[in-house]
Amino acid sequence: MDDDRLITSSMLAEDENCEFSLRPRFLAEYIGQGNVKEHIGVYIHAAKLRGEALDHTLLYGPPGLGKTTLAAIIANEMGGNLRITSGPAITHAGDLAALLSNLAEGDVLFIDEI
């Protein structure tokens, strides 16, 4: 086989870096939804001024609007880590308790599909 192929079925190292860089990490990099961005920006700024974590926030809408991306941006802007789970994965009260007890201060818990 020719090693200089232009197309391959495997992911290359440079592809992995590109894939992670496509998702915005900061609110300023997020495109669209200006009203949502403005409100979240105010919430983040106020929480930082108070020196507190951002309080409970509900992001809702149909799939594909960027709710998970916004949760990741909030976590990044606030200096915490993002923990993601889905509503159907939480079947018992103990499931939620385990998730909450594993959060560090400043972490963001994003529950998708609630």
Coordinates of C-alpha atoms in Angstrom, one line a residue:
M1 CA 0.0 0.0 0.0
D2 CA 1.0 3.6 -0.5
D3 CA 1.8 5.4 2.8
D4 CA 1.1 8.8 1.2
R5 CA -2.7 8.4 1.1
L6 CA -4.8 11.5 1.4
I7 CA -7.7 9.7 2.9
T8 CA -7.6 7.3 5.8
S9 CA -10.3 5.8 8.0
S10 CA -8.3 6.3 11.2
M11 CA -8.1 9.5 13.2
L12 CA -4.8 11.3 13.0
A13 CA -3.2 13.2 15.9
E14 CA -3.8 16.5 14.2
D15 CA -7.5 15.6 13.8
E16 CA -7.9 15.1 17.5
N17 CA -6.5 18.6 18.3
C18 CA -8.8 20.1 15.7
E19 CA -11.9 18.3 17.1
F20 CA -11.4 19.6 20.6
S21 CA -10.7 23.2 19.5
L22 CA -13.9 23.5 17.6
R23 CA -16.0 23.7 20.7
P24 CA -15.9 27.2 22.3
R25 CA -14.3 27.4 25.8
F26 CA -15.3 31.0 26.6
L27 CA -18.5 32.9 26.3
A28 CA -16.8 35.4 23.9
E29 CA -16.1 32.5 21.5
Y30 CA -19.7 31.3 21.5
I31 CA -21.5 32.3 18.3
G32 CA -25.2 33.1 18.2
Q33 CA -28.0 33.3 20.9
G34 CA -27.0 36.9 21.8
N35 CA -29.7 37.2 24.4
V36 CA -28.7 34.0 26.2
K37 CA -25.0 34.9 26.1
E38 CA -25.8 38.3 27.6
H39 CA -27.8 36.8 30.5
I40 CA -25.2 34.1 31.2
G41 CA -22.4 36.7 31.0
V42 CA -24.2 38.8 33.7
Y43 CA -24.7 35.7 35.9
I44 CA -21.1 34.7 35.6
H45 CA -19.8 38.2 36.3
A46 CA -22.1 38.6 39.3
A47 CA -21.0 35.3 40.8
K48 CA -17.3 36.1 40.3
L49 CA -17.8 39.5 42.0
R50 CA -19.5 37.8 45.0
G51 CA -16.7 35.2 45.0
E52 CA -19.4 32.4 44.9
A53 CA -20.3 29.6 42.5
L54 CA -22.9 30.3 39.9
D55 CA -26.3 29.4 41.3
H56 CA -28.7 26.8 39.8
T57 CA -29.2 27.5 36.1
L58 CA -31.8 25.8 33.8
L59 CA -30.9 25.6 30.1
Y60 CA -33.7 24.3 28.0
G61 CA -34.6 23.8 24.4
P62 CA -34.6 21.3 21.6
P63 CA -31.5 19.2 20.8
G64 CA -28.7 21.1 19.0
L65 CA -29.1 24.5 20.5
G66 CA -25.8 24.3 22.5
K67 CA -27.0 23.6 26.0
T68 CA -24.0 21.2 26.7
T69 CA -21.6 23.7 25.2
L70 CA -23.0 26.5 27.3
A71 CA -22.6 24.3 30.4
A72 CA -19.0 23.6 29.5
I73 CA -18.4 27.4 29.0
I74 CA -20.0 28.2 32.4
A75 CA -17.7 25.6 34.0
N76 CA -14.7 26.9 32.3
E77 CA -15.5 30.6 32.9
M78 CA -16.0 29.8 36.6
G79 CA -12.8 27.8 36.9
G80 CA -14.6 24.5 37.6
N81 CA -14.9 21.1 36.0
L82 CA -17.9 19.9 34.0
R83 CA -19.6 16.7 35.1
I84 CA -22.3 15.4 32.6
T85 CA -25.0 12.9 33.2
S86 CA -28.5 12.3 31.8
G87 CA -31.8 12.3 33.5
P88 CA -32.7 8.7 32.6
A89 CA -29.4 7.5 34.1
I90 CA -30.6 8.8 37.5
T91 CA -33.0 6.1 38.6
H92 CA -32.7 6.2 42.4
A93 CA -32.1 9.0 44.9
G94 CA -28.7 7.3 45.7
D95 CA -27.6 7.9 42.1
L96 CA -28.0 11.6 42.5
A97 CA -26.4 11.6 45.9
A98 CA -23.4 9.8 44.5
L99 CA -23.1 12.4 41.7
L100 CA -23.4 15.3 44.1
S101 CA -20.9 13.9 46.7
N102 CA -18.3 13.5 43.9
L103 CA -18.4 17.2 42.9
A104 CA -15.6 19.5 44.0
E105 CA -16.3 23.1 44.9
G106 CA -16.9 25.1 41.8
D107 CA -17.8 22.1 39.6
V108 CA -20.8 22.2 37.3
L109 CA -23.2 19.3 37.1
F110 CA -25.1 19.2 33.8
I111 CA -28.0 16.8 33.7
D112 CA -29.1 16.3 30.1
E113 CA -32.5 15.0 29.0
I114 CA -34.5 15.9 32.1

